[in-house]
């Protein structure tokens, strides 16, 4: 039965013991809503700017954590990453056993499904962990502990992606973390799906969604994006790609630590250093 996610207790986050029992997955059963091709934007980022992590990994282990009621996005992740690293090993993890049983017929060499939670119960240290629309259903206060638990399972060059998107993947955001700290916030949108870039704020990750208020850095970013988007309106005649690239340049020139360049911006993507949007204490 799917229930509203409960608080993740401190004992769960500090080890594998929960309520006196060992081996119970860390976390709660959540709604599991998913759709095919919903994760295409983050997968494009993983195979693009972050593809080097997979190519250089001694053990190309990847985890799709909390893939949902159907395994479509885990299968897509496997197929997309296989183009970068043919020997990739993708492990789909779900806390609900029925979801795992339903996915088993789709297993193949390099792709398998397992019951588990944030403890990531697979052998080895993953180079990539993708958890989308999972932490959104927890409490903001639980996020640092959950992040730490997953980070402790990463390989030395590993990356943990905590993200949120709309139902069909047109508005997407994610935080990227290595084994030590959060690195960046990425935003990716489909042109034509918004009037102002700040509309993506409703899909911010759990660590930021409640911080989109005056005085918080992420709110300042949303407002700066809107101003730069409006300032770039004359370029709309040349298409939204040109307008978005102009927006990114204006932000960078204003001092925002915008990463990458036009090749990524033209996709409706924007990545900034985490320090620029980290919540105020």
C-alpha positions as protocol buffer text, in pm:
chain_id: "A"
residue {
  index: 1
  type: UNK
  ca { x: 0 y: 0 z: 0 }
}
residue {
  index: 2
  type: UNK
  ca { x: 131 y: 345 z: -93 }
}
residue {
  index: 3
  type: UNK
  ca { x: 122 y: 591 z: 194 }
}
residue {
  index: 4
  type: UNK
  ca { x: 237 y: 945 z: 251 }
}
residue {
  index: 5
  type: UNK
  ca { x: 609 y: 933 z: 323 }
}
residue {
  index: 6
  type: UNK
  ca { x: 683 y: 948 z: 694 }
}
residue {
  index: 7
  type: UNK
  ca { x: 981 y: 1105 z: 865 }
}
residue {
  index: 8
  type: UNK
  ca { x: 1303 y: 909 z: 821 }
}
residue {
  index: 9
  type: UNK
  ca { x: 1421 y: 849 z: 1175 }
}
residue {
  index: 10
  type: UNK
  ca { x: 1776 y: 917 z: 1287 }
}
residue {
  index: 11
  type: UNK
  ca { x: 1850 y: 547 z: 1357 }
}
residue {
  index: 12
  type: UNK
  ca { x: 1762 y: 467 z: 996 }
}
residue {
  index: 13
  type: UNK
  ca { x: 2004 y: 725 z: 866 }
}
residue {
  index: 14
  type: UNK
  ca { x: 2289 y: 619 z: 1091 }
}
residue {
  index: 15
  type: UNK
  ca { x: 2277 y: 250 z: 1005 }
}
residue {
  index: 16
  type: UNK
  ca { x: 2073 y: -44 z: 885 }
}
residue {
  index: 17
  type: UNK
  ca { x: 1881 y: -101 z: 1210 }
}
residue {
  index: 18
  type: UNK
  ca { x: 1520 y: 14 z: 1220 }
}
residue {
  index: 19
  type: UNK
  ca { x: 1287 y: -61 z: 1507 }
}
residue {
  index: 20
  type: UNK
  ca { x: 1519 y: -330 z: 1635 }
}
residue {
  index: 21
  type: UNK
  ca { x: 1525 y: -517 z: 1301 }
}
residue {
  index: 22
  type: UNK
  ca { x: 1820 y: -547 z: 1067 }
}
residue {
  index: 23
  type: UNK
  ca { x: 1797 y: -538 z: 692 }
}
residue {
  index: 24
  type: UNK
  ca { x: 1481 y: -332 z: 656 }
}
residue {
  index: 25
  type: UNK
  ca { x: 1510 y: -84 z: 368 }
}
residue {
  index: 26
  type: UNK
  ca { x: 1567 y: 277 z: 471 }
}
residue {
  index: 27
  type: UNK
  ca { x: 1277 y: 492 z: 358 }
}
residue {
  index: 28
  type: UNK
  ca { x: 904 y: 470 z: 292 }
}
residue {
  index: 29
  type: UNK
  ca { x: 681 y: 355 z: 11 }
}
residue {
  index: 30
  type: UNK
  ca { x: 585 y: 657 z: -197 }
}
residue {
  index: 31
  type: UNK
  ca { x: 341 y: 721 z: -479 }
}
residue {
  index: 32
  type: UNK
  ca { x: 566 y: 588 z: -750 }
}
residue {
  index: 33
  type: UNK
  ca { x: 417 y: 802 z: -1028 }
}
residue {
  index: 34
  type: UNK
  ca { x: 622 y: 773 z: -1346 }
}
residue {
  index: 35
  type: UNK
  ca { x: 598 y: 792 z: -1724 }
}
residue {
  index: 36
  type: UNK
  ca { x: 814 y: 677 z: -2016 }
}
residue {
  index: 37
  type: UNK
  ca { x: 1075 y: 931 z: -2128 }
}
residue {
  index: 38
  type: UNK
  ca { x: 1015 y: 1143 z: -1820 }
}
residue {
  index: 39
  type: UNK
  ca { x: 1386 y: 1149 z: -1728 }
}
residue {
  index: 40
  type: UNK
  ca { x: 1524 y: 1224 z: -2074 }
}
residue {
  index: 41
  type: UNK
  ca { x: 1660 y: 1566 z: -1974 }
}
residue {
  index: 42
  type: UNK
  ca { x: 1865 y: 1450 z: -1679 }
}
residue {
  index: 43
  type: UNK
  ca { x: 1979 y: 1141 z: -1871 }
}
residue {
  index: 44
  type: UNK
  ca { x: 2102 y: 1371 z: -2148 }
}
residue {
  index: 45
  type: UNK
  ca { x: 2307 y: 1557 z: -1887 }
}
residue {
  index: 46
  type: UNK
  ca { x: 2446 y: 1233 z: -1743 }
}
residue {
  index: 47
  type: UNK
  ca { x: 2560 y: 1114 z: -2085 }
}
residue {
  index: 48
  type: UNK
  ca { x: 2685 y: 1462 z: -2180 }
}
residue {
  index: 49
  type: UNK
  ca { x: 2882 y: 1674 z: -1931 }
}
residue {
  index: 50
  type: UNK
  ca { x: 2896 y: 1390 z: -1678 }
}
residue {
  index: 51
  type: UNK
  ca { x: 2969 y: 1110 z: -1924 }
}
residue {
  index: 52
  type: UNK
  ca { x: 3337 y: 1115 z: -1828 }
}
residue {
  index: 53
  type: UNK
  ca { x: 3251 y: 967 z: -1490 }
}
residue {
  index: 54
  type: UNK
  ca { x: 3104 y: 660 z: -1653 }
}
residue {
  index: 55
  type: UNK
  ca { x: 3377 y: 627 z: -1915 }
}
residue {
  index: 56
  type: UNK
  ca { x: 3657 y: 645 z: -1657 }
}
residue {
  index: 57
  type: UNK
  ca { x: 3495 y: 423 z: -1394 }
}
residue {
  index: 58
  type: UNK
  ca { x: 3676 y: 100 z: -1311 }
}
residue {
  index: 59
  type: UNK
  ca { x: 3337 y: -47 z: -1219 }
}
residue {
  index: 60
  type: UNK
  ca { x: 3052 y: 118 z: -1418 }
}
residue {
  index: 61
  type: UNK
  ca { x: 2782 y: 58 z: -1155 }
}
residue {
  index: 62
  type: UNK
  ca { x: 2475 y: 282 z: -1173 }
}
residue {
  index: 63
  type: UNK
  ca { x: 2169 y: 289 z: -945 }
}
residue {
  index: 64
  type: UNK
  ca { x: 1821 y: 413 z: -1031 }
}
residue {
  index: 65
  type: UNK
  ca { x: 1689 y: 469 z: -680 }
}
residue {
  index: 66
  type: UNK
  ca { x: 1311 y: 468 z: -642 }
}
residue {
  index: 67
  type: UNK
  ca { x: 1222 y: 413 z: -1007 }
}
residue {
  index: 68
  type: UNK
  ca { x: 850 y: 402 z: -933 }
}
residue {
  index: 69
  type: UNK
  ca { x: 545 y: 193 z: -1008 }
}
residue {
  index: 70
  type: UNK
  ca { x: 682 y: 84 z: -1346 }
}
residue {
  index: 71
  type: UNK
  ca { x: 1047 y: 31 z: -1446 }
}
residue {
  index: 72
  type: UNK
  ca { x: 1031 y: 225 z: -1774 }
}
residue {
  index: 73
  type: UNK
  ca { x: 1275 y: 498 z: -1671 }
}
residue {
  index: 74
  type: UNK
  ca { x: 1524 y: 244 z: -1533 }
}
residue {
  index: 75
  type: UNK
  ca { x: 1519 y: 58 z: -1866 }
}
residue {
  index: 76
  type: UNK
  ca { x: 1567 y: 387 z: -2051 }
}
residue {
  index: 77
  type: UNK
  ca { x: 1858 y: 480 z: -1824 }
}
residue {
  index: 78
  type: UNK
  ca { x: 2025 y: 148 z: -1900 }
}
residue {
  index: 79
  type: UNK
  ca { x: 1980 y: 189 z: -2275 }
}
residue {
  index: 80
  type: UNK
  ca { x: 2106 y: 549 z: -2275 }
}
residue {
  index: 81
  type: UNK
  ca { x: 2411 y: 482 z: -2059 }
}
residue {
  index: 82
  type: UNK
  ca { x: 2497 y: 171 z: -2261 }
}
residue {
  index: 83
  type: UNK
  ca { x: 2571 y: 401 z: -2553 }
}
residue {
  index: 84
  type: UNK
  ca { x: 2845 y: 563 z: -2341 }
}
residue {
  index: 85
  type: UNK
  ca { x: 2966 y: 252 z: -2158 }
}
residue {
  index: 86
  type: UNK
  ca { x: 2849 y: -79 z: -2312 }
}
residue {
  index: 87
  type: UNK
  ca { x: 2942 y: -276 z: -1999 }
}
residue {
  index: 88
  type: UNK
  ca { x: 2739 y: -53 z: -1765 }
}
residue {
  index: 89
  type: UNK
  ca { x: 2561 y: -227 z: -1479 }
}
residue {
  index: 90
  type: UNK
  ca { x: 2231 y: -61 z: -1385 }
}
residue {
  index: 91
  type: UNK
  ca { x: 2050 y: -162 z: -1066 }
}
residue {
  index: 92
  type: UNK
  ca { x: 1693 y: -47 z: -1026 }
}
residue {
  index: 93
  type: UNK
  ca { x: 1600 y: -19 z: -657 }
}
residue {
  index: 94
  type: UNK
  ca { x: 1247 y: 10 z: -518 }
}
residue {
  index: 95
  type: UNK
  ca { x: 1126 y: -16 z: -161 }
}
residue {
  index: 96
  type: UNK
  ca { x: 795 y: -176 z: -264 }
}
residue {
  index: 97
  type: UNK
  ca { x: 847 y: -551 z: -334 }
}
residue {
  index: 98
  type: UNK
  ca { x: 553 y: -574 z: -574 }
}
residue {
  index: 99
  type: UNK
  ca { x: 714 y: -314 z: -799 }
}
residue {
  index: 100
  type: UNK
  ca { x: 1034 y: -515 z: -809 }
}
residue {
  index: 101
  type: UNK
  ca { x: 850 y: -838 z: -887 }
}
residue {
  index: 102
  type: UNK
  ca { x: 671 y: -665 z: -1174 }
}
residue {
  index: 103
  type: UNK
  ca { x: 1007 y: -548 z: -1316 }
}
residue {
  index: 104
  type: UNK
  ca { x: 1187 y: -881 z: -1305 }
}
residue {
  index: 105
  type: UNK
  ca { x: 1075 y: -995 z: -1654 }
}
residue {
  index: 106
  type: UNK
  ca { x: 1263 y: -695 z: -1797 }
}
residue {
  index: 107
  type: UNK
  ca { x: 1597 y: -798 z: -1649 }
}
residue {
  index: 108
  type: UNK
  ca { x: 1879 y: -862 z: -1892 }
}
residue {
  index: 109
  type: UNK
  ca { x: 2260 y: -868 z: -1879 }
}
residue {
  index: 110
  type: UNK
  ca { x: 2358 y: -538 z: -1719 }
}
residue {
  index: 111
  type: UNK
  ca { x: 2012 y: -455 z: -1582 }
}
residue {
  index: 112
  type: UNK
  ca { x: 1857 y: -595 z: -1264 }
}
residue {
  index: 113
  type: UNK
  ca { x: 1601 y: -493 z: -1002 }
}
residue {
  index: 114
  type: UNK
  ca { x: 1621 y: -511 z: -622 }
}
residue {
  index: 115
  type: UNK
  ca { x: 1421 y: -432 z: -310 }
}
residue {
  index: 116
  type: UNK
  ca { x: 1581 y: -158 z: -106 }
}
residue {
  index: 117
  type: UNK
  ca { x: 1597 y: 205 z: -5 }
}
residue {
  index: 118
  type: UNK
  ca { x: 1849 y: 480 z: 57 }
}
residue {
  index: 119
  type: UNK
  ca { x: 2099 y: 231 z: 198 }
}
residue {
  index: 120
  type: UNK
  ca { x: 2145 y: 102 z: -163 }
}
residue {
  index: 121
  type: UNK
  ca { x: 2170 y: -273 z: -99 }
}
residue {
  index: 122
  type: UNK
  ca { x: 2390 y: -373 z: -393 }
}
residue {
  index: 123
  type: UNK
  ca { x: 2752 y: -488 z: -405 }
}
residue {
  index: 124
  type: UNK
  ca { x: 3006 y: -226 z: -503 }
}
residue {
  index: 125
  type: UNK
  ca { x: 3013 y: 153 z: -502 }
}
residue {
  index: 126
  type: UNK
  ca { x: 2807 y: 323 z: -774 }
}
residue {
  index: 127
  type: UNK
  ca { x: 2952 y: 586 z: -1001 }
}
residue {
  index: 128
  type: UNK
  ca { x: 2602 y: 732 z: -1055 }
}
residue {
  index: 129
  type: UNK
  ca { x: 2291 y: 728 z: -836 }
}
residue {
  index: 130
  type: UNK
  ca { x: 1976 y: 885 z: -978 }
}
residue {
  index: 131
  type: UNK
  ca { x: 1684 y: 951 z: -741 }
}
residue {
  index: 132
  type: UNK
  ca { x: 1403 y: 1144 z: -907 }
}
residue {
  index: 133
  type: UNK
  ca { x: 1075 y: 1251 z: -747 }
}
residue {
  index: 134
  type: UNK
  ca { x: 1173 y: 1054 z: -436 }
}
residue {
  index: 135
  type: UNK
  ca { x: 1301 y: 1300 z: -176 }
}
residue {
  index: 136
  type: UNK
  ca { x: 1027 y: 1542 z: -275 }
}
residue {
  index: 137
  type: UNK
  ca { x: 788 y: 1329 z: -70 }
}
residue {
  index: 138
  type: UNK
  ca { x: 995 y: 1355 z: 249 }
}
residue {
  index: 139
  type: UNK
  ca { x: 1047 y: 1634 z: 498 }
}
residue {
  index: 140
  type: UNK
  ca { x: 1304 y: 1903 z: 425 }
}
residue {
  index: 141
  type: UNK
  ca { x: 1469 y: 1827 z: 759 }
}
residue {
  index: 142
  type: UNK
  ca { x: 1534 y: 1470 z: 642 }
}
residue {
  index: 143
  type: UNK
  ca { x: 1721 y: 1570 z: 328 }
}
residue {
  index: 144
  type: UNK
  ca { x: 2075 y: 1622 z: 470 }
}
residue {
  index: 145
  type: UNK
  ca { x: 2072 y: 1282 z: 640 }
}
residue {
  index: 146
  type: UNK
  ca { x: 1941 y: 1107 z: 329 }
}
residue {
  index: 147
  type: UNK
  ca { x: 2199 y: 1284 z: 114 }
}
residue {
  index: 148
  type: UNK
  ca { x: 2477 y: 1174 z: 348 }
}
residue {
  index: 149
  type: UNK
  ca { x: 2361 y: 813 z: 350 }
}
residue {
  index: 150
  type: UNK
  ca { x: 2368 y: 794 z: -30 }
}
residue {
  index: 151
  type: UNK
  ca { x: 2691 y: 994 z: -61 }
}
residue {
  index: 152
  type: UNK
  ca { x: 2866 y: 746 z: 167 }
}
residue {
  index: 153
  type: UNK
  ca { x: 2790 y: 472 z: -87 }
}
residue {
  index: 154
  type: UNK
  ca { x: 2943 y: 652 z: -387 }
}
residue {
  index: 155
  type: UNK
  ca { x: 3267 y: 563 z: -560 }
}
residue {
  index: 156
  type: UNK
  ca { x: 3547 y: 824 z: -541 }
}
residue {
  index: 157
  type: UNK
  ca { x: 3431 y: 995 z: -862 }
}
residue {
  index: 158
  type: UNK
  ca { x: 3065 y: 910 z: -802 }
}
residue {
  index: 159
  type: UNK
  ca { x: 2772 y: 1144 z: -840 }
}
residue {
  index: 160
  type: UNK
  ca { x: 2433 y: 1147 z: -670 }
}
residue {
  index: 161
  type: UNK
  ca { x: 2147 y: 1319 z: -855 }
}
residue {
  index: 162
  type: UNK
  ca { x: 1849 y: 1429 z: -644 }
}
residue {
  index: 163
  type: UNK
  ca { x: 1586 y: 1572 z: -876 }
}
residue {
  index: 164
  type: UNK
  ca { x: 1224 y: 1654 z: -944 }
}
residue {
  index: 165
  type: UNK
  ca { x: 1026 y: 1693 z: -1264 }
}
residue {
  index: 166
  type: UNK
  ca { x: 673 y: 1732 z: -1389 }
}
residue {
  index: 167
  type: UNK
  ca { x: 470 y: 1435 z: -1509 }
}
residue {
  index: 168
  type: UNK
  ca { x: 605 y: 1433 z: -1865 }
}
residue {
  index: 169
  type: UNK
  ca { x: 951 y: 1576 z: -1806 }
}
residue {
  index: 170
  type: UNK
  ca { x: 907 y: 1925 z: -1949 }
}
residue {
  index: 171
  type: UNK
  ca { x: 1020 y: 2107 z: -1633 }
}
residue {
  index: 172
  type: UNK
  ca { x: 1309 y: 1942 z: -1454 }
}
residue {
  index: 173
  type: UNK
  ca { x: 1554 y: 2039 z: -1178 }
}
residue {
  index: 174
  type: UNK
  ca { x: 1822 y: 1846 z: -995 }
}
residue {
  index: 175
  type: UNK
  ca { x: 2100 y: 1882 z: -740 }
}
residue {
  index: 176
  type: UNK
  ca { x: 2426 y: 1702 z: -813 }
}
residue {
  index: 177
  type: UNK
  ca { x: 2638 y: 1585 z: -519 }
}
residue {
  index: 178
  type: UNK
  ca { x: 2971 y: 1406 z: -504 }
}
residue {
  index: 179
  type: UNK
  ca { x: 3086 y: 1205 z: -204 }
}
residue {
  index: 180
  type: UNK
  ca { x: 3171 y: 1519 z: -5 }
}
residue {
  index: 181
  type: UNK
  ca { x: 2926 y: 1797 z: -87 }
}
residue {
  index: 182
  type: UNK
  ca { x: 2654 y: 1934 z: -316 }
}
residue {
  index: 183
  type: UNK
  ca { x: 2806 y: 2064 z: -639 }
}
residue {
  index: 184
  type: UNK
  ca { x: 2539 y: 2230 z: -849 }
}
residue {
  index: 185
  type: UNK
  ca { x: 2176 y: 2297 z: -928 }
}
residue {
  index: 186
  type: UNK
  ca { x: 2057 y: 2228 z: -1282 }
}
residue {
  index: 187
  type: UNK
  ca { x: 1739 y: 2347 z: -1451 }
}
residue {
  index: 188
  type: UNK
  ca { x: 1613 y: 2204 z: -1779 }
}
residue {
  index: 189
  type: UNK
  ca { x: 1291 y: 2308 z: -1952 }
}
residue {
  index: 190
  type: UNK
  ca { x: 1112 y: 2248 z: -2277 }
}
residue {
  index: 191
  type: UNK
  ca { x: 1070 y: 2567 z: -2474 }
}
residue {
  index: 192
  type: UNK
  ca { x: 706 y: 2660 z: -2510 }
}
residue {
  index: 193
  type: UNK
  ca { x: 614 y: 2507 z: -2173 }
}
residue {
  index: 194
  type: UNK
  ca { x: 651 y: 2832 z: -1976 }
}
residue {
  index: 195
  type: UNK
  ca { x: 606 y: 3206 z: -1998 }
}
residue {
  index: 196
  type: UNK
  ca { x: 868 y: 3290 z: -1734 }
}
residue {
  index: 197
  type: UNK
  ca { x: 1161 y: 3067 z: -1631 }
}
residue {
  index: 198
  type: UNK
  ca { x: 1067 y: 3098 z: -1263 }
}
residue {
  index: 199
  type: UNK
  ca { x: 766 y: 2874 z: -1327 }
}
residue {
  index: 200
  type: UNK
  ca { x: 1010 y: 2585 z: -1286 }
}
residue {
  index: 201
  type: UNK
  ca { x: 1026 y: 2671 z: -914 }
}
residue {
  index: 202
  type: UNK
  ca { x: 731 y: 2441 z: -845 }
}
residue {
  index: 203
  type: UNK
  ca { x: 961 y: 2153 z: -942 }
}
residue {
  index: 204
  type: UNK
  ca { x: 1263 y: 2248 z: -735 }
}
residue {
  index: 205
  type: UNK
  ca { x: 1419 y: 1965 z: -531 }
}
residue {
  index: 206
  type: UNK
  ca { x: 1306 y: 1924 z: -172 }
}
residue {
  index: 207
  type: UNK
  ca { x: 1613 y: 2102 z: -37 }
}
residue {
  index: 208
  type: UNK
  ca { x: 1509 y: 2420 z: -221 }
}
residue {
  index: 209
  type: UNK
  ca { x: 1138 y: 2418 z: -297 }
}
residue {
  index: 210
  type: UNK
  ca { x: 1039 y: 2574 z: 36 }
}
residue {
  index: 211
  type: UNK
  ca { x: 1320 y: 2830 z: 3 }
}
residue {
  index: 212
  type: UNK
  ca { x: 1177 y: 3013 z: -296 }
}
residue {
  index: 213
  type: UNK
  ca { x: 1094 y: 3315 z: -81 }
}
residue {
  index: 214
  type: UNK
  ca { x: 1246 y: 3663 z: -58 }
}
residue {
  index: 215
  type: UNK
  ca { x: 1583 y: 3658 z: 116 }
}
residue {
  index: 216
  type: UNK
  ca { x: 1680 y: 3311 z: -4 }
}
residue {
  index: 217
  type: UNK
  ca { x: 1944 y: 3268 z: -279 }
}
residue {
  index: 218
  type: UNK
  ca { x: 1732 y: 3038 z: -494 }
}
residue {
  index: 219
  type: UNK
  ca { x: 1455 y: 3299 z: -500 }
}
residue {
  index: 220
  type: UNK
  ca { x: 1709 y: 3556 z: -614 }
}
residue {
  index: 221
  type: UNK
  ca { x: 1810 y: 3321 z: -895 }
}
residue {
  index: 222
  type: UNK
  ca { x: 1450 y: 3272 z: -1007 }
}
residue {
  index: 223
  type: UNK
  ca { x: 1395 y: 3649 z: -1015 }
}
residue {
  index: 224
  type: UNK
  ca { x: 1722 y: 3709 z: -1198 }
}
residue {
  index: 225
  type: UNK
  ca { x: 1627 y: 3450 z: -1460 }
}
residue {
  index: 226
  type: UNK
  ca { x: 1294 y: 3619 z: -1520 }
}
residue {
  index: 227
  type: UNK
  ca { x: 1456 y: 3962 z: -1557 }
}
residue {
  index: 228
  type: UNK
  ca { x: 1717 y: 3829 z: -1798 }
}
residue {
  index: 229
  type: UNK
  ca { x: 1452 y: 3640 z: -1996 }
}
residue {
  index: 230
  type: UNK
  ca { x: 1243 y: 3954 z: -2035 }
}
residue {
  index: 231
  type: UNK
  ca { x: 1549 y: 4158 z: -2125 }
}
residue {
  index: 232
  type: UNK
  ca { x: 1623 y: 3903 z: -2398 }
}
residue {
  index: 233
  type: UNK
  ca { x: 1272 y: 3929 z: -2547 }
}
residue {
  index: 234
  type: UNK
  ca { x: 1392 y: 4097 z: -2872 }
}
residue {
  index: 235
  type: UNK
  ca { x: 1577 y: 3773 z: -2956 }
}
residue {
  index: 236
  type: UNK
  ca { x: 1252 y: 3575 z: -2952 }
}
residue {
  index: 237
  type: UNK
  ca { x: 1224 y: 3650 z: -3322 }
}
residue {
  index: 238
  type: UNK
  ca { x: 1524 y: 3421 z: -3372 }
}
residue {
  index: 239
  type: UNK
  ca { x: 1381 y: 3146 z: -3152 }
}
residue {
  index: 240
  type: UNK
  ca { x: 1372 y: 3054 z: -2786 }
}
residue {
  index: 241
  type: UNK
  ca { x: 1713 y: 2888 z: -2801 }
}
residue {
  index: 242
  type: UNK
  ca { x: 1874 y: 3221 z: -2880 }
}
residue {
  index: 243
  type: UNK
  ca { x: 1670 y: 3391 z: -2611 }
}
residue {
  index: 244
  type: UNK
  ca { x: 1767 y: 3132 z: -2346 }
}
residue {
  index: 245
  type: UNK
  ca { x: 2134 y: 3159 z: -2438 }
}
residue {
  index: 246
  type: UNK
  ca { x: 2111 y: 3536 z: -2399 }
}
residue {
  index: 247
  type: UNK
  ca { x: 1950 y: 3489 z: -2059 }
}
residue {
  index: 248
  type: UNK
  ca { x: 2235 y: 3263 z: -1950 }
}
residue {
  index: 249
  type: UNK
  ca { x: 2497 y: 3513 z: -2068 }
}
residue {
  index: 250
  type: UNK
  ca { x: 2325 y: 3799 z: -1883 }
}
residue {
  index: 251
  type: UNK
  ca { x: 2321 y: 3592 z: -1564 }
}
residue {
  index: 252
  type: UNK
  ca { x: 2687 y: 3501 z: -1601 }
}
residue {
  index: 253
  type: UNK
  ca { x: 2785 y: 3861 z: -1670 }
}
residue {
  index: 254
  type: UNK
  ca { x: 2592 y: 3965 z: -1359 }
}
residue {
  index: 255
  type: UNK
  ca { x: 2809 y: 3738 z: -1147 }
}
residue {
  index: 256
  type: UNK
  ca { x: 2602 y: 3421 z: -1126 }
}
residue {
  index: 257
  type: UNK
  ca { x: 2833 y: 3115 z: -1142 }
}
residue {
  index: 258
  type: UNK
  ca { x: 2676 y: 2969 z: -1455 }
}
residue {
  index: 259
  type: UNK
  ca { x: 2844 y: 2651 z: -1576 }
}
residue {
  index: 260
  type: UNK
  ca { x: 2887 y: 2503 z: -1924 }
}
residue {
  index: 261
  type: UNK
  ca { x: 2812 y: 2714 z: -2229 }
}
residue {
  index: 262
  type: UNK
  ca { x: 2594 y: 2758 z: -2539 }
}
residue {
  index: 263
  type: UNK
  ca { x: 2600 y: 2388 z: -2632 }
}
residue {
  index: 264
  type: UNK
  ca { x: 2408 y: 2313 z: -2311 }
}
residue {
  index: 265
  type: UNK
  ca { x: 2212 y: 2636 z: -2288 }
}
residue {
  index: 266
  type: UNK
  ca { x: 2053 y: 2584 z: -2628 }
}
residue {
  index: 267
  type: UNK
  ca { x: 1889 y: 2270 z: -2487 }
}
residue {
  index: 268
  type: UNK
  ca { x: 1696 y: 2479 z: -2235 }
}
residue {
  index: 269
  type: UNK
  ca { x: 1945 y: 2388 z: -1965 }
}
residue {
  index: 270
  type: UNK
  ca { x: 2112 y: 2602 z: -1699 }
}
residue {
  index: 271
  type: UNK
  ca { x: 2350 y: 2486 z: -1426 }
}
residue {
  index: 272
  type: UNK
  ca { x: 2485 y: 2703 z: -1143 }
}
residue {
  index: 273
  type: UNK
  ca { x: 2723 y: 2632 z: -857 }
}
residue {
  index: 274
  type: UNK
  ca { x: 2546 y: 2505 z: -546 }
}
residue {
  index: 275
  type: UNK
  ca { x: 2699 y: 2777 z: -330 }
}
residue {
  index: 276
  type: UNK
  ca { x: 2498 y: 3035 z: -525 }
}
residue {
  index: 277
  type: UNK
  ca { x: 2163 y: 2882 z: -428 }
}
residue {
  index: 278
  type: UNK
  ca { x: 2232 y: 2696 z: -103 }
}
residue {
  index: 279
  type: UNK
  ca { x: 1965 y: 2765 z: 163 }
}
residue {
  index: 280
  type: UNK
  ca { x: 2046 y: 3020 z: 428 }
}
residue {
  index: 281
  type: UNK
  ca { x: 2083 y: 2859 z: 768 }
}
